[in-house]
Each structure stands twice: as C-alpha cells, then as structure tokens.
Amino acid sequence: MKLFIVILILLRTLSGDTLVDAGSLNVKLATPQQTTTIPMGSYLGTYAYLPSHRYVISANVEGFITEVSVKPYASVKKGQKLFVINSPKLLDLESNYVDTLLELQFYQKEIQRLEPLAAKGVVASKRYLESKNQFDKLLLSANFKRDVLRAYGLSEIQLNKISAQHKPYPTLTITASADTAVSEISVEVGSFVKQGETMAKLVDTSECHFEVDMPWKLAETLKKGDNLYSDTSVFTIAAMAPQIDPVSQTRGLDLHENKGCDGRAGASINVSFYKKYGAWKIPSTAVVGFEEGYGVFVFSKEGYKFLKIELLAQLEGYSYVSAPLKGDEQIAISSVLALKSAMKGSSE
C-alpha cells in the first residue's frame, strides 16, 4: 500500500481571500527578499556592425583604375573621392550623347529658322513640322542617354560640363556614400574592373550591436526596448529572433550597447547581464504554475493564501517575481503542488 499524505482542507473566507489549511503537511517556509537587480545569466556574444551601416563600393562601369585616393582603414567623409576609373565604355556612351546633343542643336536652329518662313508661306509647313518632329525625338533621346549616364554614376556637374562643352570625359570618380571607415580595398592602380565588381567595403563605426542567444524561457520575460545592464555598460534590446532555435532551445537577441563597441566588431566576449527592477527574490520551489500564470502560497495563522505573481526571471534555483508581498511574510517553498491540488479540489 502506497503511503499518501492526508491533507485536511478547511476553507474559510477572510476579507475575500480563500485559505487552505495544510493539515499534517510539513511545509517549509522562507521569507522573500527584496532586490533591485535581477540577474539574467552570463552569455557569450559577438559584436557586429549593423547591416544598414555597412557599405559595398562597386564599380558603376567597367574600366581601368587610374587612382586610389584612400588608404586601408582610413576614415572618410561622405562625398570624399575614393577611386577614379577610366572607362572606354563610358567614352562611347558620352560620345553618343554628345552626337545627339549636336544634332539636337542643329534641329533647334532649323525650326527657329523655318517657323517664321512657314508662317509667311515662304516654305511649306510640312518641312517645318518634319524638323519639329525630329527635334522632339532627339530631345527624348538626349534625355534618355543623360539618364543612362547618370545611372553609371556621373554627377549633374559632370553631365552639365559634357553638355556645355560637347566633349566626353571618360573618367568616373567614385566617392564615399557616408561618413565611414575603410574596412577593405579590393583594387589597385592599373587593375581592370568589371561593372558591379567590389572595389572597397566601408563601415560606419558609430553604432554596433551585440548578438547573444538566451534560453527561450528567460527571453520570454523580456521585450523590445528593455535595458539589460552589465558591470560596465548598458544594453538595449533592439530586436528578438522571431522563433526559437529548435536545437539549442534559445532565442537570439540583438542588443545595442549605449556606449558603442569601440572598434570591437567581430570580437566574442562573455557578458553577465542583469535587469534593474524592484522585485522579490524567492526560491524557485515556491513558484507554482496555473493556466492563468504563476503564484505562491503565503503563510498565515489561518492557512495558506494563494497569491498571483508575475515571473520576471528564473536563475540558479531562484525566481525573481513582481508581487504584492510584504517583507515580514513567509511563503511555502515545499509541498506547493499538494497545496495546489488541495485548492483545486476545494473549488470543484
């Protein structure tokens, strides 16, 4: 015959609270401890620069590198010259654009000459209209070719210079797209690059993030925007992985360190995190789960009162909870499942 502990359940209602008498149960008690820091554990994480802060400098057009104006790892300003490419293809495109501009100029003068003559009947209006139509076609063609040159990286200043002088300039200057640092240079003077080929990589070091994997149950107590603290810094949760890793049972966190990472991108270090939060520290054996959440049993002379709590974290045998507890109260840290069963049985 199996040995069962007989529980005497006496239900009373005092001030609206339901109490459970533990009867002959030997319930161990503990006093909750107030705390303002909630440890979240120590984790190995990696510093990395944000994807939006990394830039790839590619060749807009094929050609020969005639100038490299920046050194590896140098800091550069937005618009600063990085490379100069001499491109035969760019020469062809610009020459074709100039030919169109010259032809457009000819027909512009022609319609200016024919318009008054056609109005007086000196020349046939058909001749004027033919010149006008050809001018319109050339204007569309010139605008299209200008857009193509713009897509290849020519600035408005360069395009205006070509248009004004009717002279091609087959060199393209590649500039920095933001205030950054050079992390890699892939070309040298005299080398030939194809269109789209990577020439350099830049990175904005003003902001980086710290990637860490945390047990999913602990991660569930966190949300975007929460602050996590270490002994030397403050981290803000910028994003959380949308799903749990099925192998490690962890959830990835993207943390932004408020002081920056000081050029440590790529480094992996161990960091011990904690939260600053007014909470109670209690043994994890005191916490009992219900469908609606979690709770503890608070001791009184009349019996044990069930009290709902908010579970903030669980670590190394302790739970950190938010609850309307008092410093002189004691809670059950053993036989809590028996108390739960007794309370459920009494309510049925």
Tab-separated table of C-alpha atoms in Angstrom, residues 8-10 29 44 46 56 62 90 95-96 99 108 112-113 198 200 245 290-291 319 336 338:
chain	number	residue	atom	x	y	z
A	8	LEU	CA	-7.190	18.198	5.727
A	9	ILE	CA	-8.724	21.032	3.762
A	10	LEU	CA	-10.505	23.699	5.641
A	29	LEU	CA	8.749	28.326	4.704
A	44	LEU	CA	28.939	34.538	-24.945
A	46	THR	CA	29.552	38.759	-30.572
A	56	VAL	CA	29.935	47.959	-50.549
A	62	GLU	CA	33.935	48.644	-66.378
A	90	LEU	CA	31.872	55.450	-70.722
A	95	SER	CA	30.381	60.389	-77.332
A	96	ASN	CA	26.991	59.113	-78.428
A	99	ASP	CA	26.499	63.465	-81.043
A	108	GLN	CA	16.699	73.568	-82.773
A	112	GLN	CA	13.781	78.549	-85.302
A	113	ARG	CA	14.669	79.417	-88.917
A	198	THR	CA	33.523	45.158	-55.483
A	200	ALA	CA	36.028	48.503	-51.366
A	245	ASP	CA	16.179	27.641	-32.230
A	290	PHE	CA	-1.562	27.709	-13.227
A	291	GLU	CA	-3.365	28.144	-16.532
A	319	SER	CA	12.879	33.147	-9.074
A	336	VAL	CA	3.314	23.565	-3.093
A	338	ALA	CA	-0.080	19.452	-2.717
